[in-house]
mmCIF file of C-alpha atoms and ligand atoms in Angstrom:
data_model
loop_
_atom_site.group_PDB
_atom_site.id
_atom_site.type_symbol
_atom_site.label_atom_id
_atom_site.label_comp_id
_atom_site.label_asym_id
_atom_site.label_seq_id
_atom_site.Cartn_x
_atom_site.Cartn_y
_atom_site.Cartn_z
ATOM 1 C CA MET M 912 0.000 0.000 0.000
ATOM 2 C CA GLU M 913 2.789 2.403 1.059
ATOM 3 C CA ARG M 914 4.636 1.674 -2.147
ATOM 4 C CA ALA M 915 1.535 2.298 -4.216
ATOM 5 C CA ILE M 916 1.020 5.679 -2.531
ATOM 6 C CA LYS M 917 4.648 6.621 -3.255
ATOM 7 C CA LYS M 918 4.127 5.695 -6.870
ATOM 8 C CA ALA M 919 1.050 7.899 -7.050
ATOM 9 C CA ASP M 920 3.056 10.748 -5.444
ATOM 10 C CA VAL M 921 5.702 10.432 -8.127
ATOM 11 C CA LEU M 922 3.083 10.575 -10.847
ATOM 12 C CA ILE M 923 1.519 13.690 -9.321
ATOM 13 C CA GLU M 924 4.955 15.363 -9.105
ATOM 14 C CA ALA M 925 5.256 14.977 -12.851
ATOM 15 C CA LEU M 926 1.894 16.632 -13.482
ATOM 16 C CA PRO M 927 3.111 20.264 -13.896
ATOM 17 C CA TYR M 928 5.681 19.110 -16.434
ATOM 18 C CA ILE M 929 3.183 16.960 -18.269
ATOM 19 C CA LYS M 930 0.806 19.921 -18.416
ATOM 20 C CA SER M 931 3.369 22.372 -19.733
ATOM 21 C CA TYR M 932 4.857 19.953 -22.284
ATOM 22 C CA SER M 933 1.632 18.419 -23.543
ATOM 23 C CA GLY M 934 1.412 18.742 -27.328
ATOM 24 C CA LYS M 935 4.981 20.129 -27.590
ATOM 25 C CA ILE M 936 7.600 18.686 -29.885
ATOM 26 C CA PHE M 937 10.824 17.356 -28.363
ATOM 27 C CA VAL M 938 13.618 16.397 -30.706
ATOM 28 C CA ILE M 939 15.729 13.595 -29.312
ATOM 29 C CA LYS M 940 19.017 12.699 -30.924
ATOM 30 C CA TYR M 941 19.780 9.144 -29.986
ATOM 31 C CA GLY M 942 23.513 8.612 -30.418
ATOM 32 C CA GLY M 943 24.886 5.394 -31.817
ATOM 33 C CA SER M 944 27.132 4.958 -28.809
ATOM 34 C CA ALA M 945 24.134 4.624 -26.494
ATOM 35 C CA LEU M 946 22.358 2.318 -28.943
ATOM 36 C CA ILE M 947 24.665 -0.684 -28.704
ATOM 37 C CA ASN M 948 23.477 -2.233 -25.449
ATOM 38 C CA PRO M 949 19.988 -3.782 -25.918
ATOM 39 C CA GLU M 950 18.986 -3.211 -22.277
ATOM 40 C CA ILE M 951 19.916 0.477 -22.447
ATOM 41 C CA LYS M 952 18.162 0.786 -25.795
ATOM 42 C CA LYS M 953 14.984 -0.750 -24.409
ATOM 43 C CA GLY M 954 15.037 1.660 -21.440
ATOM 44 C CA VAL M 955 15.512 4.722 -23.655
ATOM 45 C CA LEU M 956 12.741 3.691 -26.033
ATOM 46 C CA GLN M 957 10.423 2.901 -23.126
ATOM 47 C CA ASP M 958 10.924 6.463 -21.860
ATOM 48 C CA ILE M 959 10.116 7.806 -25.311
ATOM 49 C CA VAL M 960 6.961 5.701 -25.604
ATOM 50 C CA PHE M 961 5.946 6.942 -22.137
ATOM 51 C CA MET M 962 6.489 10.534 -23.255
ATOM 52 C CA SER M 963 4.275 10.028 -26.274
ATOM 53 C CA TYR M 964 1.473 8.522 -24.148
ATOM 54 C CA VAL M 965 1.472 11.532 -21.807
ATOM 55 C CA GLY M 966 1.011 13.877 -24.749
ATOM 56 C CA ILE M 967 4.565 14.980 -25.572
ATOM 57 C CA ARG M 968 5.460 14.660 -29.257
ATOM 58 C CA PRO M 969 8.908 13.062 -29.430
ATOM 59 C CA VAL M 970 10.809 13.026 -32.713
ATOM 60 C CA ILE M 971 13.849 10.747 -32.846
ATOM 61 C CA ILE M 972 16.894 11.244 -34.999
ATOM 62 C CA HIS M 973 19.452 8.535 -34.517
ATOM 63 C CA GLY M 974 23.160 8.051 -35.080
ATOM 64 C CA GLY M 975 24.890 4.778 -35.704
ATOM 65 C CA GLY M 976 28.628 5.441 -35.518
ATOM 66 C CA PRO M 977 29.697 2.198 -33.828
ATOM 67 C CA PHE M 978 27.625 0.052 -36.225
ATOM 68 C CA ILE M 979 29.080 1.857 -39.236
ATOM 69 C CA ASN M 980 32.611 1.468 -37.862
ATOM 70 C CA GLU M 981 32.057 -2.250 -37.344
ATOM 71 C CA GLU M 982 30.793 -2.707 -40.900
ATOM 72 C CA PHE M 983 33.694 -0.648 -42.288
ATOM 73 C CA ARG M 984 36.150 -2.860 -40.406
ATOM 74 C CA ARG M 985 34.445 -5.999 -41.705
ATOM 75 C CA LEU M 986 34.739 -4.687 -45.263
ATOM 76 C CA GLY M 987 38.340 -3.510 -44.725
ATOM 77 C CA LYS M 988 37.378 0.150 -45.162
ATOM 78 C CA LYS M 989 39.222 3.047 -43.586
ATOM 79 C CA VAL M 990 37.441 4.845 -40.706
ATOM 80 C CA GLU M 991 38.380 8.509 -40.745
ATOM 81 C CA PHE M 992 36.982 11.554 -38.951
ATOM 82 C CA SER M 993 37.651 15.255 -39.256
ATOM 83 C CA GLU M 994 36.452 17.358 -36.300
ATOM 84 C CA GLY M 995 33.858 14.734 -35.437
ATOM 85 C CA LEU M 996 32.572 14.400 -39.029
ATOM 86 C CA ARG M 997 32.999 11.116 -40.863
ATOM 87 C CA VAL M 998 34.991 11.298 -44.095
ATOM 88 C CA THR M 999 32.667 9.499 -46.553
ATOM 89 C CA THR M 1000 33.630 8.368 -50.069
ATOM 90 C CA LYS M 1001 31.079 7.578 -52.774
ATOM 91 C CA ASP M 1002 31.476 3.891 -52.006
ATOM 92 C CA ASP M 1003 31.262 4.500 -48.241
ATOM 93 C CA ILE M 1004 27.956 6.348 -48.392
ATOM 94 C CA THR M 1005 26.071 3.291 -49.670
ATOM 95 C CA VAL M 1006 27.432 1.304 -46.717
ATOM 96 C CA VAL M 1007 26.572 4.120 -44.275
ATOM 97 C CA ASP M 1008 23.049 4.327 -45.698
ATOM 98 C CA ARG M 1009 22.513 0.562 -45.540
ATOM 99 C CA VAL M 1010 23.689 0.327 -41.923
ATOM 100 C CA LEU M 1011 21.653 3.361 -40.819
ATOM 101 C CA ASN M 1012 18.525 2.024 -42.507
ATOM 102 C CA GLN M 1013 18.938 -1.175 -40.469
ATOM 103 C CA VAL M 1014 19.402 0.834 -37.265
ATOM 104 C CA ASN M 1015 16.324 2.882 -38.230
ATOM 105 C CA GLU M 1016 14.096 -0.168 -38.794
ATOM 106 C CA GLY M 1017 15.416 -1.710 -35.580
ATOM 107 C CA ILE M 1018 14.358 1.306 -33.512
ATOM 108 C CA VAL M 1019 10.927 1.406 -35.167
ATOM 109 C CA ASN M 1020 10.334 -2.302 -34.496
ATOM 110 C CA ASP M 1021 11.452 -1.966 -30.891
ATOM 111 C CA ILE M 1022 9.093 0.972 -30.294
ATOM 112 C CA LYS M 1023 6.239 -1.073 -31.746
ATOM 113 C CA LYS M 1024 7.100 -3.991 -29.453
ATOM 114 C CA LEU M 1025 6.877 -1.572 -26.528
ATOM 115 C CA GLY M 1026 3.352 -0.574 -27.547
ATOM 116 C CA GLY M 1027 4.236 2.724 -29.230
ATOM 117 C CA ARG M 1028 3.502 3.891 -32.766
ATOM 118 C CA ALA M 1029 6.563 4.663 -34.850
ATOM 119 C CA LEU M 1030 7.270 5.674 -38.429
ATOM 120 C CA SER M 1031 10.514 5.124 -40.349
ATOM 121 C CA MET M 1032 11.864 8.163 -42.124
ATOM 122 C CA ASN M 1033 14.908 7.164 -44.124
ATOM 123 C CA THR M 1034 16.223 7.217 -47.688
ATOM 124 C CA VAL M 1035 14.044 4.267 -48.682
ATOM 125 C CA LYS M 1036 10.755 4.997 -46.897
ATOM 126 C CA LYS M 1037 10.218 8.713 -46.434
ATOM 127 C CA ASN M 1038 13.094 11.079 -46.878
ATOM 128 C CA VAL M 1039 12.401 14.233 -44.923
ATOM 129 C CA MET M 1040 15.661 16.105 -45.458
ATOM 130 C CA LYS M 1041 17.104 17.701 -48.569
ATOM 131 C CA ALA M 1042 20.882 18.048 -48.519
ATOM 132 C CA ARG M 1043 23.568 20.127 -50.156
ATOM 133 C CA PRO M 1044 27.253 19.166 -50.111
ATOM 134 C CA HIS M 1045 29.014 20.252 -46.902
ATOM 135 C CA LYS M 1046 31.135 23.396 -47.260
ATOM 136 C CA GLU M 1047 34.196 21.235 -46.640
ATOM 137 C CA SER M 1048 33.048 18.501 -48.969
ATOM 138 C CA SER M 1049 36.309 18.528 -50.915
ATOM 139 C CA ALA M 1050 37.931 17.058 -47.780
ATOM 140 C CA LEU M 1051 34.931 15.197 -46.368
ATOM 141 C CA GLY M 1052 33.451 13.614 -49.522
ATOM 142 C CA PHE M 1053 29.739 12.753 -49.496
ATOM 143 C CA VAL M 1054 28.978 14.622 -46.305
ATOM 144 C CA GLY M 1055 26.092 17.030 -46.514
ATOM 145 C CA GLU M 1056 24.404 19.861 -44.746
ATOM 146 C CA ILE M 1057 20.658 20.133 -44.528
ATOM 147 C CA GLU M 1058 19.134 22.493 -47.043
ATOM 148 C CA GLU M 1059 15.527 21.852 -46.164
ATOM 149 C CA VAL M 1060 13.534 19.832 -43.658
ATOM 150 C CA LYS M 1061 10.138 18.682 -44.874
ATOM 151 C CA SER M 1062 8.577 19.695 -41.601
ATOM 152 C CA GLU M 1063 4.972 19.170 -42.727
ATOM 153 C CA VAL M 1064 5.640 15.474 -43.341
ATOM 154 C CA ILE M 1065 7.048 15.126 -39.827
ATOM 155 C CA ARG M 1066 4.237 17.177 -38.285
ATOM 156 C CA ASN M 1067 1.623 15.040 -40.024
ATOM 157 C CA ALA M 1068 3.177 11.956 -38.472
ATOM 158 C CA VAL M 1069 3.359 13.499 -35.036
ATOM 159 C CA ARG M 1070 -0.249 14.675 -34.883
ATOM 160 C CA PRO M 1071 -1.847 11.207 -34.659
ATOM 161 C CA ARG M 1072 0.730 10.431 -31.959
ATOM 162 C CA ALA M 1073 3.221 8.452 -34.036
ATOM 163 C CA ILE M 1074 6.916 8.781 -33.250
ATOM 164 C CA PRO M 1075 8.969 9.706 -36.339
ATOM 165 C CA VAL M 1076 12.329 7.927 -36.405
ATOM 166 C CA ILE M 1077 14.690 9.737 -38.761
ATOM 167 C CA SER M 1078 17.908 8.385 -40.269
ATOM 168 C CA PRO M 1079 20.609 11.011 -40.892
ATOM 169 C CA VAL M 1080 21.165 10.257 -44.563
ATOM 170 C CA SER M 1081 19.697 12.603 -47.086
ATOM 171 C CA ILE M 1082 19.297 12.908 -50.826
ATOM 172 C CA GLY M 1083 20.813 15.922 -52.566
ATOM 173 C CA GLU M 1084 19.380 17.886 -55.478
ATOM 174 C CA ASP M 1085 21.895 16.001 -57.616
ATOM 175 C CA GLY M 1086 20.231 12.720 -56.583
ATOM 176 C CA GLU M 1087 23.287 11.607 -54.603
ATOM 177 C CA LEU M 1088 23.128 10.321 -51.025
ATOM 178 C CA TYR M 1089 24.744 12.520 -48.385
ATOM 179 C CA ASN M 1090 25.843 11.573 -44.895
ATOM 180 C CA ILE M 1091 24.599 14.184 -42.459
ATOM 181 C CA ASN M 1092 26.048 14.307 -38.984
ATOM 182 C CA ALA M 1093 23.097 13.289 -36.808
ATOM 183 C CA ASP M 1094 23.799 16.061 -34.300
ATOM 184 C CA ASP M 1095 23.667 18.680 -37.075
ATOM 185 C CA ALA M 1096 20.503 17.123 -38.408
ATOM 186 C CA SER M 1097 18.878 17.161 -34.970
ATOM 187 C CA SER M 1098 19.293 20.902 -34.593
ATOM 188 C CA GLU M 1099 17.948 21.636 -38.093
ATOM 189 C CA ILE M 1100 14.952 19.397 -37.427
ATOM 190 C CA ALA M 1101 14.351 20.997 -34.012
ATOM 191 C CA MET M 1102 14.421 24.453 -35.601
ATOM 192 C CA ALA M 1103 12.151 23.495 -38.496
ATOM 193 C CA LEU M 1104 9.599 21.928 -36.150
ATOM 194 C CA LYS M 1105 9.873 24.763 -33.609
ATOM 195 C CA ALA M 1106 10.626 22.172 -30.959
ATOM 196 C CA VAL M 1107 10.719 23.315 -27.350
ATOM 197 C CA LYS M 1108 13.580 21.017 -26.444
ATOM 198 C CA LEU M 1109 16.536 19.393 -28.116
ATOM 199 C CA VAL M 1110 18.006 16.490 -26.162
ATOM 200 C CA LEU M 1111 21.185 14.745 -27.281
ATOM 201 C CA LEU M 1112 21.550 11.304 -25.743
ATOM 202 C CA THR M 1113 25.079 9.985 -25.748
ATOM 203 C CA ASP M 1114 27.426 7.606 -23.909
ATOM 204 C CA VAL M 1115 29.000 10.073 -21.454
ATOM 205 C CA LYS M 1116 27.589 11.994 -18.500
ATOM 206 C CA GLY M 1117 27.724 15.283 -20.423
ATOM 207 C CA ILE M 1118 30.495 17.717 -21.233
ATOM 208 C CA MET M 1119 33.498 17.292 -18.983
ATOM 209 C CA ARG M 1120 36.295 19.738 -18.361
ATOM 210 C CA HIS M 1121 38.662 16.787 -18.371
ATOM 211 C CA LYS M 1122 37.422 14.214 -20.813
ATOM 212 C CA GLY M 1123 36.898 10.917 -18.994
ATOM 213 C CA ASP M 1124 36.765 12.460 -15.488
ATOM 214 C CA GLU M 1125 33.105 12.530 -14.454
ATOM 215 C CA SER M 1126 33.827 14.730 -11.438
ATOM 216 C CA THR M 1127 34.528 17.556 -13.911
ATOM 217 C CA LEU M 1128 31.039 17.463 -15.457
ATOM 218 C CA ILE M 1129 29.791 20.897 -16.519
ATOM 219 C CA SER M 1130 26.092 21.155 -15.567
ATOM 220 C CA THR M 1131 25.364 24.451 -17.302
ATOM 221 C CA LEU M 1132 27.411 25.891 -20.129
ATOM 222 C CA ALA M 1133 26.893 29.330 -21.676
ATOM 223 C CA MET M 1134 27.365 29.576 -25.458
ATOM 224 C CA LYS M 1135 30.339 31.934 -25.252
ATOM 225 C CA ASP M 1136 32.149 29.521 -22.925
ATOM 226 C CA ALA M 1137 31.325 26.625 -25.230
ATOM 227 C CA ASP M 1138 33.181 28.374 -28.051
ATOM 228 C CA THR M 1139 36.213 28.856 -25.823
ATOM 229 C CA LEU M 1140 36.202 25.202 -24.792
ATOM 230 C CA ILE M 1141 36.177 24.140 -28.449
ATOM 231 C CA THR M 1142 39.084 26.480 -29.253
ATOM 232 C CA ARG M 1143 41.012 25.166 -26.230
ATOM 233 C CA LYS M 1144 40.322 21.598 -27.386
ATOM 234 C CA VAL M 1145 38.578 20.687 -24.124
ATOM 235 C CA ILE M 1146 35.587 19.771 -26.254
ATOM 236 C CA GLN M 1147 36.780 17.380 -28.935
ATOM 237 C CA SER M 1148 35.727 14.849 -31.568
ATOM 238 C CA GLY M 1149 32.071 13.708 -31.383
ATOM 239 C CA MET M 1150 31.273 16.325 -28.743
ATOM 240 C CA ILE M 1151 32.010 19.226 -31.152
ATOM 241 C CA PRO M 1152 28.993 18.722 -33.470
ATOM 242 C CA LYS M 1153 26.784 18.223 -30.410
ATOM 243 C CA VAL M 1154 27.739 21.540 -28.853
ATOM 244 C CA LYS M 1155 27.442 23.315 -32.207
ATOM 245 C CA ALA M 1156 24.015 21.744 -32.733
ATOM 246 C CA CYS M 1157 22.819 23.029 -29.352
ATOM 247 C CA MET M 1158 24.121 26.546 -30.051
ATOM 248 C CA ASN M 1159 22.552 26.582 -33.482
ATOM 249 C CA ALA M 1160 19.198 25.480 -32.074
ATOM 250 C CA LEU M 1161 19.284 28.053 -29.251
ATOM 251 C CA ARG M 1162 20.047 30.853 -31.724
ATOM 252 C CA SER M 1163 16.980 29.843 -33.740
ATOM 253 C CA GLY M 1164 14.402 29.769 -30.985
ATOM 254 C CA VAL M 1165 14.621 26.304 -29.426
ATOM 255 C CA SER M 1166 14.234 27.051 -25.694
ATOM 256 C CA LYS M 1167 16.247 24.289 -24.107
ATOM 257 C CA THR M 1168 19.133 22.082 -25.165
ATOM 258 C CA HIS M 1169 20.664 19.249 -23.184
ATOM 259 C CA ILE M 1170 23.396 16.670 -23.615
ATOM 260 C CA ILE M 1171 22.631 13.688 -21.397
ATOM 261 C CA ASP M 1172 23.818 10.162 -20.693
ATOM 262 C CA GLY M 1173 21.671 7.536 -22.385
ATOM 263 C CA ARG M 1174 23.279 4.840 -20.209
ATOM 264 C CA ILE M 1175 21.626 6.173 -17.047
ATOM 265 C CA PRO M 1176 18.290 4.365 -16.584
ATOM 266 C CA HIS M 1177 15.428 6.759 -17.382
ATOM 267 C CA SER M 1178 17.773 9.656 -18.090
ATOM 268 C CA LEU M 1179 15.170 11.167 -20.428
ATOM 269 C CA LEU M 1180 12.382 11.058 -17.856
ATOM 270 C CA LEU M 1181 14.707 12.472 -15.200
ATOM 271 C CA GLU M 1182 15.616 15.297 -17.521
ATOM 272 C CA ILE M 1183 12.060 16.109 -18.448
ATOM 273 C CA PHE M 1184 10.061 15.468 -15.309
ATOM 274 C CA THR M 1185 12.368 16.747 -12.565
ATOM 275 C CA ASP M 1186 13.634 20.215 -11.671
ATOM 276 C CA LYS M 1187 17.221 19.213 -11.226
ATOM 277 C CA GLY M 1188 17.907 17.789 -14.638
ATOM 278 C CA ILE M 1189 21.017 15.812 -15.480
ATOM 279 C CA GLY M 1190 23.969 16.076 -17.855
ATOM 280 C CA THR M 1191 24.945 19.378 -19.463
ATOM 281 C CA GLU M 1192 22.509 22.110 -20.354
ATOM 282 C CA ILE M 1193 23.746 24.620 -22.906
ATOM 283 C CA VAL M 1194 22.171 28.023 -22.451
ATOM 284 C CA LYS M 1195 22.059 31.325 -24.312
ATOM 285 C CA ASP M 1196 24.451 34.073 -23.227
ATOM 286 C CA LYS M 1197 22.804 36.628 -20.953
HETATM 287 N N1 ATP C 1617 34.894 17.512 -23.198
HETATM 288 C C1 ATP C 1617 34.275 16.362 -23.454
HETATM 289 N N2 ATP C 1617 33.404 15.856 -22.565
HETATM 290 C C2 ATP C 1617 32.756 14.689 -22.806
HETATM 291 N N3 ATP C 1617 32.941 13.941 -23.919
HETATM 292 C C3 ATP C 1617 33.804 14.380 -24.841
HETATM 293 C C4 ATP C 1617 34.498 15.621 -24.669
HETATM 294 N N4 ATP C 1617 35.271 15.827 -25.757
HETATM 295 C C5 ATP C 1617 35.067 14.777 -26.560
HETATM 296 N N5 ATP C 1617 34.187 13.896 -26.050
HETATM 297 C C6 ATP C 1617 33.798 12.635 -26.687
HETATM 298 O O1 ATP C 1617 32.536 12.739 -27.343
HETATM 299 C C7 ATP C 1617 31.978 11.416 -27.394
HETATM 300 C C8 ATP C 1617 30.508 11.454 -27.800
HETATM 301 O O2 ATP C 1617 30.370 11.618 -29.207
HETATM 302 P P1 ATP C 1617 30.217 10.374 -30.214
HETATM 303 O O3 ATP C 1617 30.128 10.933 -31.580
HETATM 304 O O4 ATP C 1617 31.296 9.385 -29.948
HETATM 305 O O5 ATP C 1617 28.854 9.677 -29.745
HETATM 306 P P2 ATP C 1617 27.361 9.886 -30.287
HETATM 307 O O6 ATP C 1617 27.266 11.153 -31.064
HETATM 308 O O7 ATP C 1617 26.495 9.721 -29.100
HETATM 309 O O8 ATP C 1617 27.142 8.672 -31.256
HETATM 310 P P3 ATP C 1617 26.918 8.743 -32.889
HETATM 311 O O9 ATP C 1617 28.018 9.594 -33.427
HETATM 312 O O10 ATP C 1617 26.969 7.341 -33.310
HETATM 313 O O11 ATP C 1617 25.567 9.339 -33.113
HETATM 314 C C9 ATP C 1617 32.252 10.897 -26.001
HETATM 315 O O12 ATP C 1617 32.198 9.474 -25.934
HETATM 316 C C10 ATP C 1617 33.644 11.450 -25.717
HETATM 317 O O13 ATP C 1617 34.644 10.516 -26.017
HETATM 318 MG MG1 MG C 1618 28.549 11.510 -32.872
#
């Protein structure tokens, strides 16, 4: 009985958040690194299904780095990054697309198994992003930037309470496939949908002053300090596009951006339904 009352208390505590977020779009970037472990994946997707049942409109954009790396290794391909962006040859992009489509279908099937409604948005089913070659494409190859997000298509999916699951590969005007960094894509999608929150789920606690030392976690980071940390190389590799994505989204009207640890059970619910929050919040300069 006592336990049941506690449970009811917890639900009531969440009520103000549920009320203020009901009907609002949250863009969640689900990083490949936090996708590997099936238990963690199930927990994250359960949180997302819960969110959708209480009236929040989650939109997922996923990564797939570790799966792509594994496939590259199997095929004897070179894995190369430049400032967190994957160098992608014409031959590589078909492999990237194939692997990400599998990841995409996997997430959709798992959401369905958990009782949620989900819709695949990838290069085969429903491409919702138009790309142009990245400004450094001479060095990066078939890496793109988003030119346009077909926001109406995503909105139409979200209205009847389906969860769009978007793969970060896009088709260019030239008909070629382009690899879009999923963090970049998440901020463009959040802006296009006028999302209230952008949450980047990854495999670390958040941004750390000393990479690998969790006691140096930065809970709140102002944009101007974020720039300095990138210049000083405190923020490196895969964390760079995440921080840039948050800054980009904040500049364009997204109210809140967070980088959180997908490995922590219910990290999404903790972030959304409690005051304290977890991970790193990036905020606008005052
Ligand atoms: N200052 C920092 N604090 C925390 N992590 C950092 C920092 N600088 C670099 N990183 C690295 O950024 C990584 C997260 O980015 P990464 O691209 O590897 O994962 P992801 O984006 O979640 O996955 P995917 O790229 O597959 O979508 C961390 O695992 C960490 O090694
Ligand atoms: Mg990454």
